Amino acid sequence: MPCIFNDFFQETFYATNNVELKNGMNALNDLPPEEVELWKSKYDSALSGEAIVFEFINAIDKLYEISLNPVFKNKKVTGVTALSVDITEQVKKQSLLEAFTNALPDISLIFDEDGKYIEVISAIDSLLIVKKEELIGSYIDDVLPKDIATEIHKAFRETIETGKPQKLEYSIFLQSEETWFQVRTSLMKKKINGKNTIAWISRDITKRKQAEQAIKQQLLEKEIILKESHHRIKNNFTSIGSLLSLQANSSDNPEVKSALNIAIGRVKGMTALYENLLLNDNYQTTSVKEYLNNLIDDIINLLSNMQNLTVEKQVDDIQLDSKKLFATGLIVNELLTNVMKYAFKGRDSGLIKSTLTEDAGEITLTIQDNGNGLPEGFDIDKQKGFGLMLIRMLSE
């Protein structure tokens, strides 16, 4: 049976088999034996009146699309036309496109400014709320919940008005499970039917959201445990302070009373700190002003029996971490205790000034009084009392 070949088929056949085909020849006669069976079955189908299209890789790794079409005359097959198209580069580009598509975010969409689905590219079809074919041509108002559709329309408007990408996160229920998406919009240059188009890149962030929620739950549980711990410690300090007060009140020895009152003052400083930590949601830092003002009042009320004692307080409203604030409270307690023990002996009135200021990140604490003053030759570095030793240690 004679065959008609296009030029490309002839060139390809010659490059592959070193045989120059001419119209009217039977190509099967010049094929290598191992290829005759393949081609003969294809030609037999074409000679029976069936149009055949198949792909064929030749000896030099070129991929061709072969079309064999019967030639009819008077309703009888009189020959076969053979067309060959080199699709090697086309297939490579298609494979590259498929790889690129698989590397894209989970869902890529194109909308018009009204929220109409123009194009849908999904690496994971299960993340689509309805089938891809049903989405194209529909509108987000018909597909998504009203509150989410409203947020998306807002993002579209801002994208068009500003020309800048917009980001948002939302969740929907897919197969009865909440699924979170992170979305980024971008204004496209192309318009469709005179309307702006918006590219929509969407990623499934459900696992990230679930991890965040688990961390939040763990933090909440730890906060509850920490708050309970602070509460118990505060109650313990209060109990210790009450026991010391009972002991001081039952003693007739002035030195014992004085020593116990000093201990009570230290306990009150720690109790006040834990009180502030309980009232503050941030357990790492707390207000210096509130803490010190209350502490100064507690110490003065505990140790003073003067009728005409004036106390002036100037404390900047700053935040300190609990460790530094604890040390500051102990220092204030020791300094005020010394003032009340020694500064106003033999006097019925007095003035105490307490200041704490911050300047360029440096905090200065000052406790002043108008009392009798320090003894002549006083050297703080040579003092061996526990209170002053504690002050030096906490100040370093």
CSV table of C-alpha atoms in Angstrom, one decimal:
chain,number,residue,atom,x,y,z
A,1,MET,CA,0.0,0.0,0.0
A,2,PRO,CA,1.6,3.4,-1.0
A,3,CYS,CA,2.1,6.1,1.6
A,4,ILE,CA,2.3,9.9,1.5
A,5,PHE,CA,4.8,11.6,3.8
A,6,ASN,CA,5.2,15.2,4.9
A,7,ASP,CA,8.6,16.8,4.7
A,8,PHE,CA,9.3,16.6,8.4
A,9,PHE,CA,8.4,12.9,8.5
A,10,GLN,CA,10.8,12.2,5.6
A,11,GLU,CA,13.6,14.2,7.3
A,12,THR,CA,13.0,12.5,10.7
A,13,PHE,CA,12.9,9.0,9.1
A,14,TYR,CA,16.1,9.7,7.2
A,15,ALA,CA,17.9,11.0,10.4
A,16,THR,CA,16.8,7.9,12.3
A,17,ASN,CA,17.1,5.1,9.8
A,18,ASN,CA,19.3,6.6,7.1
A,19,VAL,CA,16.6,5.8,4.5
A,20,GLU,CA,15.3,8.5,2.1
A,21,LEU,CA,11.5,8.1,1.9
A,22,LYS,CA,9.5,9.1,-1.2
A,23,ASN,CA,5.8,9.4,-1.6
A,24,GLY,CA,4.4,6.1,-2.8
A,25,MET,CA,7.0,4.0,-1.0
A,26,ASN,CA,6.1,1.4,1.7
A,27,ALA,CA,8.0,2.6,4.7
A,28,LEU,CA,7.8,-0.7,6.5
A,29,ASN,CA,10.1,-2.3,4.0
A,30,ASP,CA,13.0,-0.1,5.2
A,31,LEU,CA,12.4,-0.2,9.0
A,32,PRO,CA,14.7,-2.2,11.3
A,33,PRO,CA,13.2,-5.6,12.2
A,34,GLU,CA,12.5,-4.7,15.8
A,35,GLU,CA,10.3,-1.7,14.8
A,36,VAL,CA,8.4,-3.4,12.0
A,37,GLU,CA,5.9,-5.0,14.3
A,38,LEU,CA,5.0,-1.7,16.1
A,39,TRP,CA,4.6,0.3,12.9
A,40,LYS,CA,2.8,-2.5,11.1
A,41,SER,CA,0.1,-2.7,13.7
A,42,LYS,CA,-0.4,1.0,13.5
A,43,TYR,CA,-0.5,1.0,9.7
A,44,ASP,CA,-2.9,-1.9,9.7
A,45,SER,CA,-5.3,0.1,11.9
A,46,ALA,CA,-5.0,3.1,9.6
A,47,LEU,CA,-5.5,0.9,6.5
A,48,SER,CA,-8.7,-0.5,8.1
A,49,GLY,CA,-10.1,3.1,8.1
A,50,GLU,CA,-9.1,4.2,11.6
A,51,ALA,CA,-7.2,7.5,12.3
A,52,ILE,CA,-4.2,6.7,14.5
A,53,VAL,CA,-2.3,9.1,16.8
A,54,PHE,CA,0.5,7.9,19.0
A,55,GLU,CA,3.9,8.9,20.4
A,56,PHE,CA,7.2,7.5,19.3
A,57,ILE,CA,10.8,7.9,20.6
A,58,ASN,CA,13.4,7.4,18.0
A,59,ALA,CA,17.0,6.3,18.2
A,60,ILE,CA,18.3,9.8,19.1
A,61,ASP,CA,15.8,10.2,22.0
A,62,LYS,CA,13.5,12.6,20.1
A,63,LEU,CA,9.8,12.3,21.0
A,64,TYR,CA,7.3,12.6,18.1
A,65,GLU,CA,3.6,12.6,17.8
A,66,ILE,CA,2.7,10.4,14.8
A,67,SER,CA,-0.6,10.8,13.0
A,68,LEU,CA,-1.6,8.1,10.5
A,69,ASN,CA,-4.8,8.9,8.6
A,70,PRO,CA,-6.4,6.7,6.0
A,71,VAL,CA,-6.9,8.1,2.5
A,72,PHE,CA,-10.3,7.2,1.0
A,73,LYS,CA,-11.3,6.9,-2.6
A,74,ASN,CA,-14.8,5.8,-3.6
A,75,LYS,CA,-15.3,4.9,0.1
A,76,LYS,CA,-12.3,2.6,0.0
A,77,VAL,CA,-8.9,3.0,1.7
A,78,THR,CA,-6.3,3.6,-1.0
A,79,GLY,CA,-3.4,4.8,1.2
A,80,VAL,CA,-2.2,6.4,4.4
A,81,THR,CA,-0.9,9.8,5.1
A,82,ALA,CA,1.8,9.9,7.8
A,83,LEU,CA,2.4,13.2,9.7
A,84,SER,CA,5.2,13.5,12.3
A,85,VAL,CA,5.6,16.4,14.8
A,86,ASP,CA,8.5,16.8,17.1
A,87,ILE,CA,7.0,17.4,20.5
A,88,THR,CA,10.2,16.9,22.5
A,89,GLU,CA,10.5,20.5,23.6
A,90,GLN,CA,6.7,20.8,24.2
A,91,VAL,CA,6.7,17.9,26.6
A,92,LYS,CA,9.7,19.3,28.4
A,93,LYS,CA,8.0,22.6,28.9
A,94,GLN,CA,4.8,20.8,30.0
A,95,SER,CA,6.8,18.7,32.5
A,96,LEU,CA,8.5,21.9,33.7
A,97,LEU,CA,5.1,23.6,34.1
A,98,GLU,CA,3.7,20.6,36.0
A,99,ALA,CA,6.7,20.8,38.4
A,100,PHE,CA,6.3,24.5,38.7
A,101,THR,CA,2.6,24.1,39.5
A,102,ASN,CA,3.3,21.5,42.1
A,103,ALA,CA,5.8,23.9,43.7
A,104,LEU,CA,3.2,26.6,43.9
A,105,PRO,CA,1.3,27.4,47.1
A,106,ASP,CA,-1.6,25.1,48.0
A,107,ILE,CA,-4.1,27.2,46.1
A,108,SER,CA,-3.6,29.9,43.4
A,109,LEU,CA,-6.6,31.8,42.2
A,110,ILE,CA,-7.4,34.7,39.9
A,111,PHE,CA,-10.5,36.8,40.6
A,112,ASP,CA,-12.0,39.8,39.0
A,113,GLU,CA,-12.8,42.8,41.1
A,114,ASP,CA,-16.3,41.5,41.8
A,115,GLY,CA,-15.0,38.3,43.4
A,116,LYS,CA,-15.6,36.1,40.4
A,117,TYR,CA,-13.4,33.1,40.1
A,118,ILE,CA,-11.5,33.4,36.8
A,119,GLU,CA,-8.8,30.7,37.2
A,120,VAL,CA,-8.2,28.0,39.8
A,121,ILE,CA,-4.8,26.2,40.2
A,122,SER,CA,-4.8,23.8,43.2
A,123,ALA,CA,-1.9,21.6,44.2
A,124,ILE,CA,-4.2,19.9,46.7
A,125,ASP,CA,-7.8,19.7,45.5
A,126,SER,CA,-9.1,18.6,48.9
A,127,LEU,CA,-8.4,22.2,50.1
A,128,LEU,CA,-11.1,23.5,47.7
A,129,ILE,CA,-14.5,24.2,49.2
A,130,VAL,CA,-16.1,22.9,46.0
A,131,LYS,CA,-14.8,21.2,42.8
A,132,LYS,CA,-12.5,23.3,40.6
A,133,GLU,CA,-14.9,23.2,37.7
A,134,GLU,CA,-17.7,24.5,39.9
A,135,LEU,CA,-15.6,27.4,41.2
A,136,ILE,CA,-14.7,28.9,37.8
A,137,GLY,CA,-17.4,31.5,36.9
A,138,SER,CA,-19.0,31.5,40.4
A,139,TYR,CA,-18.6,34.3,43.0
A,140,ILE,CA,-17.1,34.2,46.5
A,141,ASP,CA,-20.4,35.4,48.0
A,142,ASP,CA,-22.0,32.2,46.7
A,143,VAL,CA,-19.2,29.9,47.9
A,144,LEU,CA,-17.8,31.2,51.2
A,145,PRO,CA,-19.4,32.2,54.5
A,146,LYS,CA,-20.6,35.8,54.5
A,147,ASP,CA,-18.1,37.1,57.1
A,148,ILE,CA,-15.1,35.7,55.2
A,149,ALA,CA,-16.5,36.9,51.8
A,150,THR,CA,-16.8,40.4,53.3
A,151,GLU,CA,-13.1,40.4,54.5
A,152,ILE,CA,-12.0,39.2,51.0
A,153,HIS,CA,-13.9,42.0,49.3
A,154,LYS,CA,-12.2,44.5,51.6
A,155,ALA,CA,-8.8,43.0,50.7
A,156,PHE,CA,-9.7,43.2,47.0
A,157,ARG,CA,-10.7,46.9,47.3
A,158,GLU,CA,-7.5,47.8,49.2
A,159,THR,CA,-5.4,45.9,46.7
A,160,ILE,CA,-7.0,47.8,43.8
A,161,GLU,CA,-6.9,51.2,45.5
A,162,THR,CA,-3.3,51.0,46.8
A,163,GLY,CA,-1.8,48.7,44.3
A,164,LYS,CA,-0.1,47.0,47.2
A,165,PRO,CA,-0.5,43.3,48.2
A,166,GLN,CA,-2.8,42.6,51.1
A,167,LYS,CA,-2.6,39.7,53.6
A,168,LEU,CA,-5.2,38.0,55.6
A,169,GLU,CA,-5.9,34.8,57.5
A,170,TYR,CA,-9.2,33.0,57.8
A,171,SER,CA,-10.6,29.5,58.5
A,172,ILE,CA,-13.3,27.4,57.0
A,173,PHE,CA,-14.6,23.9,57.6
A,174,LEU,CA,-13.5,21.3,55.1
A,175,GLN,CA,-14.8,17.8,55.6
A,176,SER,CA,-16.0,18.8,59.1
A,177,GLU,CA,-12.5,20.0,60.1
A,178,GLU,CA,-11.4,23.6,60.6
A,179,THR,CA,-8.8,24.5,58.0
A,180,TRP,CA,-6.8,27.8,58.3
A,181,PHE,CA,-5.4,29.7,55.2
A,182,GLN,CA,-2.9,32.5,54.9
A,183,VAL,CA,-3.6,34.6,51.8
A,184,ARG,CA,-1.7,37.2,49.9
A,185,THR,CA,-3.3,39.2,47.1
A,186,SER,CA,-1.7,41.0,44.2
A,187,LEU,CA,-3.1,43.4,41.5
A,188,MET,CA,-2.6,42.0,38.0
A,189,LYS,CA,-2.0,44.2,35.0
A,190,LYS,CA,-4.4,42.3,32.8
A,191,LYS,CA,-8.1,43.3,32.8
A,192,ILE,CA,-11.0,41.1,31.8
A,193,ASN,CA,-14.1,42.7,30.4
A,194,GLY,CA,-12.8,46.0,31.6
A,195,LYS,CA,-12.5,44.8,35.2
A,196,ASN,CA,-9.4,44.6,37.4
A,197,THR,CA,-8.1,41.1,38.2
A,198,ILE,CA,-6.5,40.0,41.4
A,199,ALA,CA,-4.0,37.1,41.9
A,200,TRP,CA,-4.7,35.2,45.1
A,201,ILE,CA,-2.0,33.0,46.7
A,202,SER,CA,-3.2,30.8,49.5
A,203,ARG,CA,-1.4,28.4,51.9
A,204,ASP,CA,-2.8,25.9,54.3
A,205,ILE,CA,-1.5,27.0,57.8
A,206,THR,CA,-3.7,24.6,59.8
A,207,LYS,CA,-0.8,22.8,61.4
A,208,ARG,CA,0.9,26.1,62.4
A,209,LYS,CA,-2.4,27.3,63.9
A,210,GLN,CA,-2.9,24.1,65.8
A,211,ALA,CA,0.7,24.3,67.2
A,212,GLU,CA,0.1,28.0,68.2
A,213,GLN,CA,-3.1,27.0,70.0
A,214,ALA,CA,-1.3,24.2,71.8
A,215,ILE,CA,1.4,26.6,73.0
A,216,LYS,CA,-1.2,29.1,74.2
A,217,GLN,CA,-2.9,26.4,76.1
A,218,GLN,CA,0.3,25.3,77.7
A,219,LEU,CA,1.2,28.9,78.6
A,220,LEU,CA,-2.3,29.4,80.1
A,221,GLU,CA,-1.8,26.3,82.3
A,222,LYS,CA,1.6,27.4,83.4
A,223,GLU,CA,0.3,30.9,84.2
A,224,ILE,CA,-2.4,29.3,86.4
A,225,ILE,CA,0.2,27.2,88.2
A,226,LEU,CA,2.5,30.2,88.6
A,227,LYS,CA,-0.3,32.3,89.9
A,228,GLU,CA,-1.3,29.6,92.4
A,229,SER,CA,2.4,29.3,93.5
A,230,HIS,CA,2.6,33.1,94.1
A,231,HIS,CA,-0.6,33.0,96.0
A,232,ARG,CA,0.6,30.2,98.3
A,233,ILE,CA,4.0,32.0,98.8
A,234,LYS,CA,2.2,35.2,99.7
A,235,ASN,CA,0.0,33.4,102.2
A,236,ASN,CA,3.1,31.8,103.7
A,237,PHE,CA,4.8,35.1,104.1
A,238,THR,CA,1.6,36.6,105.7
A,239,SER,CA,1.5,33.7,108.2
A,240,ILE,CA,5.1,34.2,109.1
A,241,GLY,CA,4.5,37.9,109.5
A,242,SER,CA,1.5,37.2,111.8
A,243,LEU,CA,3.5,34.8,113.9
A,244,LEU,CA,6.4,37.3,114.3
A,245,SER,CA,3.8,40.0,115.3
A,246,LEU,CA,2.3,37.8,117.9
A,247,GLN,CA,5.8,37.0,119.3
A,248,ALA,CA,6.7,40.7,119.3
A,249,ASN,CA,3.5,41.7,121.1
A,250,SER,CA,4.0,39.1,123.8
A,251,SER,CA,7.6,40.2,124.6
A,252,ASP,CA,8.5,42.9,127.2
A,253,ASN,CA,12.1,43.0,126.0
A,254,PRO,CA,12.6,46.2,123.8
A,255,GLU,CA,15.5,44.6,122.0
A,256,VAL,CA,13.5,41.5,121.2
A,257,LYS,CA,10.6,43.7,120.0
A,258,SER,CA,12.9,45.7,117.8
A,259,ALA,CA,14.6,42.7,116.2
A,260,LEU,CA,11.2,41.0,115.6
A,261,ASN,CA,9.8,44.2,114.0
A,262,ILE,CA,12.8,44.4,111.7
A,263,ALA,CA,12.1,40.9,110.6
A,264,ILE,CA,8.4,41.7,110.2
A,265,GLY,CA,9.4,44.6,107.9
A,266,ARG,CA,11.5,42.3,105.7
A,267,VAL,CA,8.6,39.8,105.5
A,268,LYS,CA,6.2,42.7,104.6
A,269,GLY,CA,8.5,43.7,101.7
A,270,MET,CA,8.4,40.2,100.3
A,271,THR,CA,4.6,40.0,100.9
A,272,ALA,CA,4.0,43.3,99.1
A,273,LEU,CA,6.0,42.1,96.1
A,274,TYR,CA,4.0,38.9,95.7
A,275,GLU,CA,0.8,40.9,96.2
A,276,ASN,CA,1.8,43.0,93.2
A,277,LEU,CA,2.7,40.0,91.1
A,278,LEU,CA,-0.7,38.4,91.8
A,279,LEU,CA,-2.5,41.6,90.7
A,280,ASN,CA,-0.3,42.0,87.6
A,281,ASP,CA,-0.9,39.8,84.5
A,282,ASN,CA,2.8,40.2,83.7
A,283,TYR,CA,4.7,38.1,86.2
A,284,GLN,CA,8.1,39.2,84.9
A,285,THR,CA,7.8,42.9,85.7
A,286,THR,CA,5.7,45.1,88.0
A,287,SER,CA,5.2,48.8,88.8
A,288,VAL,CA,8.0,50.2,91.1
A,289,LYS,CA,5.9,53.2,92.1
A,290,GLU,CA,2.9,51.2,93.4
A,291,TYR,CA,5.1,48.6,95.1
A,292,LEU,CA,7.5,51.1,96.9
A,293,ASN,CA,4.8,53.5,98.0
A,294,ASN,CA,2.9,50.7,99.7
A,295,LEU,CA,6.1,49.2,101.2
A,296,ILE,CA,7.2,52.6,102.6
A,297,ASP,CA,3.9,53.2,104.3
A,298,ASP,CA,3.9,49.6,105.8
A,299,ILE,CA,7.4,50.0,107.3
A,300,ILE,CA,6.7,53.5,108.7
A,301,ASN,CA,3.4,52.4,110.3
A,302,LEU,CA,5.2,49.3,111.8
A,303,LEU,CA,8.2,51.1,113.3
A,304,SER,CA,7.2,54.7,114.0
A,305,ASN,CA,5.7,55.9,117.3
A,306,MET,CA,6.2,59.6,116.4
A,307,GLN,CA,3.2,61.9,116.1
A,308,ASN,CA,4.8,64.5,113.9
A,309,LEU,CA,6.6,62.4,111.3
A,310,THR,CA,6.4,63.6,107.7
A,311,VAL,CA,7.1,61.2,104.9
A,312,GLU,CA,7.6,62.5,101.3
A,313,LYS,CA,7.7,60.0,98.4
A,314,GLN,CA,8.8,60.6,94.8
A,315,VAL,CA,8.9,57.4,92.9
A,316,ASP,CA,9.0,57.4,89.1
A,317,ASP,CA,6.4,55.1,87.5
A,318,ILE,CA,8.7,52.6,85.8
A,319,GLN,CA,8.7,48.8,85.5
A,320,LEU,CA,11.3,46.5,87.0
A,321,ASP,CA,11.7,42.8,86.8
A,322,SER,CA,10.6,41.0,90.0
A,323,LYS,CA,14.2,40.0,90.9
A,324,LYS,CA,15.5,43.6,90.9
A,325,LEU,CA,12.4,44.8,92.5
A,326,PHE,CA,12.8,42.3,95.3
A,327,ALA,CA,16.3,43.5,96.0
A,328,THR,CA,15.1,47.2,95.9
A,329,GLY,CA,12.4,46.5,98.4
A,330,LEU,CA,14.9,44.9,100.9
A,331,ILE,CA,17.3,47.8,100.5
A,332,VAL,CA,14.5,50.3,101.2
A,333,ASN,CA,13.4,48.2,104.2
A,334,GLU,CA,16.9,48.2,105.7
A,335,LEU,CA,17.5,51.9,105.1
A,336,LEU,CA,14.1,53.0,106.6
A,337,THR,CA,14.6,50.6,109.5
A,338,ASN,CA,17.9,52.3,110.3
A,339,VAL,CA,16.3,55.8,110.0
A,340,MET,CA,13.5,54.8,112.4
A,341,LYS,CA,16.0,53.3,114.9
A,342,TYR,CA,18.6,56.0,115.0
A,343,ALA,CA,17.7,59.2,113.2
A,344,PHE,CA,15.1,60.7,115.5
A,345,LYS,CA,16.3,59.6,119.0
A,346,GLY,CA,15.3,62.3,121.5
A,347,ARG,CA,13.1,64.1,119.0
A,348,ASP,CA,9.3,64.3,118.5
A,349,SER,CA,9.2,65.3,114.8
A,350,GLY,CA,11.0,64.4,111.7
A,351,LEU,CA,11.1,64.3,107.9
A,352,ILE,CA,11.8,61.4,105.6
A,353,LYS,CA,12.3,61.7,101.9
A,354,SER,CA,12.2,58.7,99.6
A,355,THR,CA,13.0,59.1,95.9
A,356,LEU,CA,13.6,56.7,93.0
A,357,THR,CA,14.3,58.2,89.6
A,358,GLU,CA,15.3,56.9,86.2
A,359,ASP,CA,17.6,58.7,83.8
A,360,ALA,CA,18.9,57.2,80.6
A,361,GLY,CA,18.3,53.7,81.9
A,362,GLU,CA,20.1,54.3,85.2
A,363,ILE,CA,18.0,54.1,88.4
A,364,THR,CA,18.9,56.1,91.5
A,365,LEU,CA,17.4,55.4,94.9
A,366,THR,CA,17.7,57.9,97.7
A,367,ILE,CA,16.5,57.7,101.4
A,368,GLN,CA,17.0,61.0,103.3
A,369,ASP,CA,16.0,62.3,106.7
A,370,ASN,CA,16.5,65.5,108.8
A,371,GLY,CA,17.5,63.6,111.9
A,372,ASN,CA,20.6,63.4,114.0
A,373,GLY,CA,22.9,62.4,111.2
A,374,LEU,CA,25.5,59.7,111.1
A,375,PRO,CA,28.1,59.3,113.9
A,376,GLU,CA,31.4,61.1,113.4
A,377,GLY,CA,33.9,58.8,111.5
A,378,PHE,CA,31.1,56.6,110.2
A,379,ASP,CA,32.4,54.3,107.4
A,380,ILE,CA,29.8,52.1,105.8
A,381,ASP,CA,32.4,49.7,104.4
A,382,LYS,CA,33.5,48.9,108.0
A,383,GLN,CA,30.1,48.3,109.4
A,384,LYS,CA,29.4,44.7,110.4
A,385,GLY,CA,25.7,44.8,111.1
A,386,PHE,CA,23.5,42.5,109.1
A,387,GLY,CA,21.3,45.2,107.7
A,388,LEU,CA,24.1,47.3,106.2
A,389,MET,CA,25.9,44.2,105.0
A,390,LEU,CA,22.7,43.2,103.2
A,391,ILE,CA,22.4,46.6,101.6
A,392,ARG,CA,26.0,46.4,100.3
A,393,MET,CA,25.5,42.9,98.9
A,394,LEU,CA,22.2,43.8,97.1
A,395,SER,CA,23.6,47.0,95.7
A,396,GLU,CA,26.6,45.4,94.0
